[in-house]
PDB file of C-alpha atoms in Angstrom:
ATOM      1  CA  UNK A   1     -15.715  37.822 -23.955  1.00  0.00           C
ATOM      2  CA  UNK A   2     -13.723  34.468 -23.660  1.00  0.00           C
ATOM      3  CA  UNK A   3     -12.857  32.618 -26.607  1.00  0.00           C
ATOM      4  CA  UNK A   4     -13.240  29.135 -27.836  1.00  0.00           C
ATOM      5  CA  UNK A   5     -10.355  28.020 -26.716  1.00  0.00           C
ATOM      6  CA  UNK A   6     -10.921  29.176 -23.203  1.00  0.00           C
ATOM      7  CA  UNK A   7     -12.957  26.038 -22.901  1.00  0.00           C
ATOM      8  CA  UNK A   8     -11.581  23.561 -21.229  1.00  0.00           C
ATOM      9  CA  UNK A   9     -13.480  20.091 -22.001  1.00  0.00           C
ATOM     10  CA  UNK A  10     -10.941  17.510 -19.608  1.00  0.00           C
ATOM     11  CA  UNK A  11     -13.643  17.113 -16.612  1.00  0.00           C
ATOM     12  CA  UNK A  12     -15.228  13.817 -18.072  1.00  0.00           C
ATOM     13  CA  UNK A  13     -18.488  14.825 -17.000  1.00  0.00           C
ATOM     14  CA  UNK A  14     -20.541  18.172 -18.532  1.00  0.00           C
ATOM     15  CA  UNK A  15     -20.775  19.518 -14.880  1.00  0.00           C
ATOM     16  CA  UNK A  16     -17.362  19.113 -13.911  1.00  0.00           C
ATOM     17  CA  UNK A  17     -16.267  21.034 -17.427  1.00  0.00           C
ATOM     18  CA  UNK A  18     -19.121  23.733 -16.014  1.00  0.00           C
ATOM     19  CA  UNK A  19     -17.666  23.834 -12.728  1.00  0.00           C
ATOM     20  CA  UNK A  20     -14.270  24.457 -14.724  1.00  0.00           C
ATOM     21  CA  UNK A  21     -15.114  27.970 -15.687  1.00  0.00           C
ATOM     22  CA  UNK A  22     -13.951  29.255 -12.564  1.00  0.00           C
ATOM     23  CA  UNK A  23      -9.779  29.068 -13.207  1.00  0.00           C
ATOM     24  CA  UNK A  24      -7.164  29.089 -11.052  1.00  0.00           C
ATOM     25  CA  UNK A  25      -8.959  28.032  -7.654  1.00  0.00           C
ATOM     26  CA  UNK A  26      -6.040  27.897  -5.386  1.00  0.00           C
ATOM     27  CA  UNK A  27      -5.805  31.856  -6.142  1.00  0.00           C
ATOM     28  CA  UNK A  28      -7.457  34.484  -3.603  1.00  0.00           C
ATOM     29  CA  UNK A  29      -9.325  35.391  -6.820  1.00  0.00           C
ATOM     30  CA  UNK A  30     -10.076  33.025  -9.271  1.00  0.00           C
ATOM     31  CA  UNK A  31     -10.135  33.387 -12.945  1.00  0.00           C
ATOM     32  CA  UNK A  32     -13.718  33.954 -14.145  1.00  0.00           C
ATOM     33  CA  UNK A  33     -14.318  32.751 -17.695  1.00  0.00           C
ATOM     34  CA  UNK A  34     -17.906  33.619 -17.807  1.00  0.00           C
ATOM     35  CA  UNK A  35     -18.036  37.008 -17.628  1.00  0.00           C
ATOM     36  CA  UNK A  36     -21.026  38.170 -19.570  1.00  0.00           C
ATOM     37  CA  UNK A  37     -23.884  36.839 -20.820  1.00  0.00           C
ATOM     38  CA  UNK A  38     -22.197  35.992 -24.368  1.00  0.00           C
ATOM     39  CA  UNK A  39     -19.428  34.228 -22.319  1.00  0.00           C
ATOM     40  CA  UNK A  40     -22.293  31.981 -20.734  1.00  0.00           C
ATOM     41  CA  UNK A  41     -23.934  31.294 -23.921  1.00  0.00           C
ATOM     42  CA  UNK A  42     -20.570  30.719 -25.594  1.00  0.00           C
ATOM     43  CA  UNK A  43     -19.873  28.144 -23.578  1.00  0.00           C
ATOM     44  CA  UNK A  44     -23.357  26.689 -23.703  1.00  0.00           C
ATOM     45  CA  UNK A  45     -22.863  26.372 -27.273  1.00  0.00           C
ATOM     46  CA  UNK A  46     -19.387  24.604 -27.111  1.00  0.00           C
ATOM     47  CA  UNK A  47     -20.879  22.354 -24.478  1.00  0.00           C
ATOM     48  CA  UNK A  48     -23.674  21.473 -27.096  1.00  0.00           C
ATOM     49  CA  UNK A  49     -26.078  22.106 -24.865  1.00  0.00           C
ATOM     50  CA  UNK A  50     -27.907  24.200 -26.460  1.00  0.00           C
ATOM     51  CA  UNK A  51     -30.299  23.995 -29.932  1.00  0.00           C
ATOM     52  CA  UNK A  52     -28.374  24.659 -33.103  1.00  0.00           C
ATOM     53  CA  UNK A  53     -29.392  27.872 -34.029  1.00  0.00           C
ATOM     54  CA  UNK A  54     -30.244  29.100 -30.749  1.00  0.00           C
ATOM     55  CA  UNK A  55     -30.276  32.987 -30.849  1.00  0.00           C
ATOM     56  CA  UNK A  56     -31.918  34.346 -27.963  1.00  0.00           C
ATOM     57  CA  UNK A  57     -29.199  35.494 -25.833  1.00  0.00           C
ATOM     58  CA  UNK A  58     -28.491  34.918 -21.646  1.00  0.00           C
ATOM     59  CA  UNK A  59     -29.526  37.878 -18.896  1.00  0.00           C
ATOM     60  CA  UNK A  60     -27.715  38.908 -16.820  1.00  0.00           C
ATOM     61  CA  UNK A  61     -29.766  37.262 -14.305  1.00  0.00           C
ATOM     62  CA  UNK A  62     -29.680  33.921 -16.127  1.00  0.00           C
ATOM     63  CA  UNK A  63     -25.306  34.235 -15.774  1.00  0.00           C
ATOM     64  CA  UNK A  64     -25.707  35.077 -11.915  1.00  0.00           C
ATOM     65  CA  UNK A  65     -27.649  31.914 -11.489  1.00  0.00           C
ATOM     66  CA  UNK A  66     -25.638  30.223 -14.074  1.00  0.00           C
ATOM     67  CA  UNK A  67     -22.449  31.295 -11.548  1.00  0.00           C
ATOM     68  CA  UNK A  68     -24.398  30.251  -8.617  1.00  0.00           C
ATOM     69  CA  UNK A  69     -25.406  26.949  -9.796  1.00  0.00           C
ATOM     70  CA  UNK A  70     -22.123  26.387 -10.778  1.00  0.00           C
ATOM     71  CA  UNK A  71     -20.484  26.780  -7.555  1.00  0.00           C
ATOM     72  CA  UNK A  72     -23.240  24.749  -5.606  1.00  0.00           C
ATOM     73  CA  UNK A  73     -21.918  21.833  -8.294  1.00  0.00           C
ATOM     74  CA  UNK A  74     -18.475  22.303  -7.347  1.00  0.00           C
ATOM     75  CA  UNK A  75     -19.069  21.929  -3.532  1.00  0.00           C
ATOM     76  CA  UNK A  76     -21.596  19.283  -3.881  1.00  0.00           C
ATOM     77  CA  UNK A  77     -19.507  17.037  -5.945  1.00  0.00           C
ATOM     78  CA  UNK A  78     -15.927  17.481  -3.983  1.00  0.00           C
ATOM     79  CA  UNK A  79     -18.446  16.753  -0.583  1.00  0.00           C
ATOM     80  CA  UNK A  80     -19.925  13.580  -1.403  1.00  0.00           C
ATOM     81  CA  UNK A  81     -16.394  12.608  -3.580  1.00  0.00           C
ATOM     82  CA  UNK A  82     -14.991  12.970   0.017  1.00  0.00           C
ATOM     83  CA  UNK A  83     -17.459  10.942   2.006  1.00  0.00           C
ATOM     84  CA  UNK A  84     -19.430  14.087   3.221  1.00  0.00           C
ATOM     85  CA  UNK A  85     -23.155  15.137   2.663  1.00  0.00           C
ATOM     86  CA  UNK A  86     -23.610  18.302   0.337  1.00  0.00           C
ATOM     87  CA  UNK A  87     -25.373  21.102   2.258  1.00  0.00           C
ATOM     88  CA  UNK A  88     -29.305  21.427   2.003  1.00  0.00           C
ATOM     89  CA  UNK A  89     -28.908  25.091   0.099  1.00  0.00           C
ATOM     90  CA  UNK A  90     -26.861  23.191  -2.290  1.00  0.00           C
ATOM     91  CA  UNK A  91     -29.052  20.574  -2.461  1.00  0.00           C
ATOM     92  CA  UNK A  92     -31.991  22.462  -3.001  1.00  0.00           C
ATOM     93  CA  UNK A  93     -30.377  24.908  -5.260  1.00  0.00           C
ATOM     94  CA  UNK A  94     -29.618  21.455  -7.886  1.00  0.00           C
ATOM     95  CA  UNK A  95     -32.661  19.718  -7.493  1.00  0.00           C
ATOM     96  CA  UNK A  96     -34.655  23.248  -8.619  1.00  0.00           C
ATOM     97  CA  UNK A  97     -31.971  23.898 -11.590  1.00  0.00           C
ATOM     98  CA  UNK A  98     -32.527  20.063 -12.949  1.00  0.00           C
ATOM     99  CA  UNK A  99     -36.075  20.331 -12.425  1.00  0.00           C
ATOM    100  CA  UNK A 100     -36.305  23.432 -15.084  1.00  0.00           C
ATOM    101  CA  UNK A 101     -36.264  21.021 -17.887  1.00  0.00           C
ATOM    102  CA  UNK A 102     -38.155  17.724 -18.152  1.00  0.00           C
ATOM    103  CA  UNK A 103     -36.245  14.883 -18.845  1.00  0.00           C
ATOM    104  CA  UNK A 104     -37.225  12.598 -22.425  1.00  0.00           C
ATOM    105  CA  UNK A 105     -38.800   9.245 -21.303  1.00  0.00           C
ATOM    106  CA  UNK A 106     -35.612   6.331 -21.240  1.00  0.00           C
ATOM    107  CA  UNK A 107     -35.327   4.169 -23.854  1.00  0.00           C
ATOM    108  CA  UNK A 108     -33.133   1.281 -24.378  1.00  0.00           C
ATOM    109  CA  UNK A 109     -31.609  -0.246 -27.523  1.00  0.00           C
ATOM    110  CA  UNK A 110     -29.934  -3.806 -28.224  1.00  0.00           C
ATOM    111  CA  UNK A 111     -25.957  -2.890 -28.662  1.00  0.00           C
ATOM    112  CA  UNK A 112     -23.734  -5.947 -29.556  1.00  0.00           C
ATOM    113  CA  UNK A 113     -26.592  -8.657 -28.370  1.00  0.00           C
ATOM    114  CA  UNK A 114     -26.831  -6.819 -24.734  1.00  0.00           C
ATOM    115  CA  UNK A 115     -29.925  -4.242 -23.598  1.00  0.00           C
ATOM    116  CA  UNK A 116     -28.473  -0.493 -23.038  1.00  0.00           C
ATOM    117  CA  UNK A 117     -29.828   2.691 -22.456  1.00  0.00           C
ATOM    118  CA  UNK A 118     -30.321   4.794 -25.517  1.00  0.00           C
ATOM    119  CA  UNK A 119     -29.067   7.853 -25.826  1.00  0.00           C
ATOM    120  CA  UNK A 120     -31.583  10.533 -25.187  1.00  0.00           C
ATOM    121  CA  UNK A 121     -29.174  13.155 -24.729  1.00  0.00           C
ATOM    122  CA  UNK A 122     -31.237  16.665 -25.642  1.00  0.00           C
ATOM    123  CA  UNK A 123     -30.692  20.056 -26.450  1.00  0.00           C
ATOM    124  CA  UNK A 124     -32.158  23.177 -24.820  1.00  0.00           C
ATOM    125  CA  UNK A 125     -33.708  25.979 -26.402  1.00  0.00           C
ATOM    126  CA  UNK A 126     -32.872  28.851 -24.581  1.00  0.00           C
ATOM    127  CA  UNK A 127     -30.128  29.382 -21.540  1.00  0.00           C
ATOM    128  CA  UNK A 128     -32.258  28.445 -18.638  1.00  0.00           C
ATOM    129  CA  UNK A 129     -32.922  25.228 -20.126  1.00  0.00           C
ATOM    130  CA  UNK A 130     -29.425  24.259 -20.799  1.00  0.00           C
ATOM    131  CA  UNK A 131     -28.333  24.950 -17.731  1.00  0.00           C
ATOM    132  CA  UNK A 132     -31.096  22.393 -16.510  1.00  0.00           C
ATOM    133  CA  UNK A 133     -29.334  19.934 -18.244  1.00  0.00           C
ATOM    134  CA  UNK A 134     -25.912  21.036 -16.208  1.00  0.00           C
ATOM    135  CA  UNK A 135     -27.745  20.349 -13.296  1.00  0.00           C
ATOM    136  CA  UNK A 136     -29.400  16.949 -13.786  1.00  0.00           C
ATOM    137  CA  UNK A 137     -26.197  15.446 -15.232  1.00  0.00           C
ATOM    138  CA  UNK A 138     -24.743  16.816 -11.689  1.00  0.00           C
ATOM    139  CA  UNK A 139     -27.172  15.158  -9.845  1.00  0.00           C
ATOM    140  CA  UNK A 140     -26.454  11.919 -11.934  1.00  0.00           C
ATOM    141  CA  UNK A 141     -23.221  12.204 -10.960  1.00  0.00           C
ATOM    142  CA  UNK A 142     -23.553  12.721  -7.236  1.00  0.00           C
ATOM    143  CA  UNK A 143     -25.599   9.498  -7.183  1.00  0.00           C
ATOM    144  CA  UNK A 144     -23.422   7.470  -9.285  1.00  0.00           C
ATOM    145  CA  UNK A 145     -20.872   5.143  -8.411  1.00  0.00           C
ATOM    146  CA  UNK A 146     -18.413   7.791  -9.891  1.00  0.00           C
ATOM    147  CA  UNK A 147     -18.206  10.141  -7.966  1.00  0.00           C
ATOM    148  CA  UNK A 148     -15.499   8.121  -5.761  1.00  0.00           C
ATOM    149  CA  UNK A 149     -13.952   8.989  -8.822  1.00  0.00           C
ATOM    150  CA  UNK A 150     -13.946  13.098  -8.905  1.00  0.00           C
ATOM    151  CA  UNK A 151      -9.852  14.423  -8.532  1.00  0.00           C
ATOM    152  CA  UNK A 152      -9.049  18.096  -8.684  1.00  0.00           C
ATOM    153  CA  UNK A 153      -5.730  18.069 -10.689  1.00  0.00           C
ATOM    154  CA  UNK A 154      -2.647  17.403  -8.888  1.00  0.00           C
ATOM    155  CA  UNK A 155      -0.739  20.662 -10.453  1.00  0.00           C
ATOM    156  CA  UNK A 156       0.290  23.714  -8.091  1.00  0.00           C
ATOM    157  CA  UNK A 157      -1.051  26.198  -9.932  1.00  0.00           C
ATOM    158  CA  UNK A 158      -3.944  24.255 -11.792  1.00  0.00           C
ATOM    159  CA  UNK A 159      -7.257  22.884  -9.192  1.00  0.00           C
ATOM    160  CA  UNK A 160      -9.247  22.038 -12.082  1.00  0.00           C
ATOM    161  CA  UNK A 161     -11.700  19.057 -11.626  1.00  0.00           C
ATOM    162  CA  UNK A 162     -12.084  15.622 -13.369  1.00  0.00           C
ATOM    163  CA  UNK A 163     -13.398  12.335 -13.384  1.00  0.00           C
ATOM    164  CA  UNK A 164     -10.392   9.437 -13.203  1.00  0.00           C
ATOM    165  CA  UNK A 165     -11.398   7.126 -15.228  1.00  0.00           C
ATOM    166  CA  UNK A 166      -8.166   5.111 -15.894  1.00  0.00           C
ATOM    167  CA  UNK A 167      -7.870   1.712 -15.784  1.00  0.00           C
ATOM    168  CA  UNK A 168      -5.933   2.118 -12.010  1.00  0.00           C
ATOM    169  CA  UNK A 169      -7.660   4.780 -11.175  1.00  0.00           C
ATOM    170  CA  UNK A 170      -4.950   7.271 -10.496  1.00  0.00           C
ATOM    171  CA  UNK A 171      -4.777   9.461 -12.719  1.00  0.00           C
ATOM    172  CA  UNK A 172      -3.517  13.005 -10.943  1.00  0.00           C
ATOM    173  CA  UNK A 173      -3.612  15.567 -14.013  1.00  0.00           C
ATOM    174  CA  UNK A 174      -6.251  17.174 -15.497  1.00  0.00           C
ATOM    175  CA  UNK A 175      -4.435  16.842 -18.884  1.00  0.00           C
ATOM    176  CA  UNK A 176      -1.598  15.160 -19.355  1.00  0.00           C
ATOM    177  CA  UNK A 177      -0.596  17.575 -22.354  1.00  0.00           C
ATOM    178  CA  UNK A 178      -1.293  21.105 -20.089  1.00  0.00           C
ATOM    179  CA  UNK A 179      -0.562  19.863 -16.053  1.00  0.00           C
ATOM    180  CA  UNK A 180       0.757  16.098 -16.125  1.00  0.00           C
ATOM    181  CA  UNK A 181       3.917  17.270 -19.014  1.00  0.00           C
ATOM    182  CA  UNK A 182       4.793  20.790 -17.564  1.00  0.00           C
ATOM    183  CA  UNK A 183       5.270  19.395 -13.771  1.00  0.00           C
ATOM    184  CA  UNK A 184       7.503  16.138 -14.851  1.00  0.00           C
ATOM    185  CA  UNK A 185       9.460  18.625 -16.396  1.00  0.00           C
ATOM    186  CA  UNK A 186       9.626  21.039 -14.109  1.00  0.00           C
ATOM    187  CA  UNK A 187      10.435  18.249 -11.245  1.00  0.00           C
ATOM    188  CA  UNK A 188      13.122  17.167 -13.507  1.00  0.00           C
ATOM    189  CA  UNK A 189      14.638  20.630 -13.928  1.00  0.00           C
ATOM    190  CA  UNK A 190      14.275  21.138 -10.164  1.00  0.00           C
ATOM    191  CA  UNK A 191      16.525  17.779  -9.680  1.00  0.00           C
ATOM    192  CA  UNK A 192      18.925  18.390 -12.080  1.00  0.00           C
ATOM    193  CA  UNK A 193      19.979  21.860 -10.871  1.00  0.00           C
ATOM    194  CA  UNK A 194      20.161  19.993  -7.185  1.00  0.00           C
ATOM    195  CA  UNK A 195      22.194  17.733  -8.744  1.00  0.00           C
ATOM    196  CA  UNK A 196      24.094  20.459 -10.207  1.00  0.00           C
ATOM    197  CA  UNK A 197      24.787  22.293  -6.843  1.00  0.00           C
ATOM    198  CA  UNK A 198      25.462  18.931  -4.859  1.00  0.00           C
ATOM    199  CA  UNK A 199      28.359  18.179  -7.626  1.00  0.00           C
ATOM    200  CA  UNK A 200      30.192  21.606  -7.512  1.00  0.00           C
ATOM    201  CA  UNK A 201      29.844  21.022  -3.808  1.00  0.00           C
TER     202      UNK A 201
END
């Protein structure tokens, strides 16, 4: 079972920190964080996602189509991120997931004299649900403005996907603590021991 801090929360968006379960993509096999049931509901939980209190645990089914929907996330959102359509199976396979839980009504509120959406975020009951929720905040994305914004970290060894939401919009890290740090230092360390070697010659 994967622990807490397994969890990786830097995607900006709860379907880009789902479609961040699956580790290391540049690999030939990736690292799978859920691996169980208790894995899926783990995360579900961290996510908050899910009721407080929620007991009733994930199937095994429920994590195969938890894995599944996942994946048709990731290849949806780098597709239209790049200009390009998602496929119909993908397409299909989201708009079923986000239909699984009704959406609350919108409401709107008066914020600093100016009309905004509410908040109306809601929590599931049980696994299926949640992942509903993973779904229509995917589809949200895909149709947002945003998703011009979707990067898949800039590290080697990291692929991990985010939303750049800097000022410039170039941010190339997922983190700047875990990707952006170690490869400015090990750049640095690369040039000084050129440096080194082009001295001595």
């Amino acid at each position: 079972m994967a622990t807490d801090d397994m969890w990786i929360w830097d995607g900006g968006r709860v379907c880009l920190d789902f479609a961040n379960t699956l580790r290391s993509r540049w690999r030939t096999t990736p690292e799978e964080t859920l691996r169980g049931p208790d894995d899926l509901m783990g995360w579900l939980r961290e996510a908050l996602l899910l009721t407080p209190g929620t007991t009733e645990p994930a199937t095994a089914a429920v994590l195969t189509s938890a894995r599944r929907l996942r994946e048709s996330v990731d290849r949806a959102v780098l597709a239209v991120s790049d200009g390009r359509l998602p496929t119909s199976g993908d397409v299909t396979l989201l708009n079923r997931s986000a239909a699984a839980a009704p959406r609350p009504a919108l409401q709107i509120v008066i914020t600093h004299d100016r009309l905004e959406p509410a908040d109306t975020s809601t929590h599931a009951a049980d696994s299926t649900l949640a992942l509903a929720l993973v779904a229509q905040d995917a589809v949200d994305l895909l149709l947002s403005s945003e998703i011009r914004r979707v990067r898949v970290c800039g590290a080697d060894r990291c692929a991990l996907r985010f939303l750049d939401r800097s000022p410039a919009h170039n941010r190339r890290w997922c983190s700047m603590s875990r990707c952006g740090n170690r490869t400015k230092v090990r750049l640095h360390q690369a040039r000084t021991r050129q440096s080194g070697r082009a001295t001595e010659s």
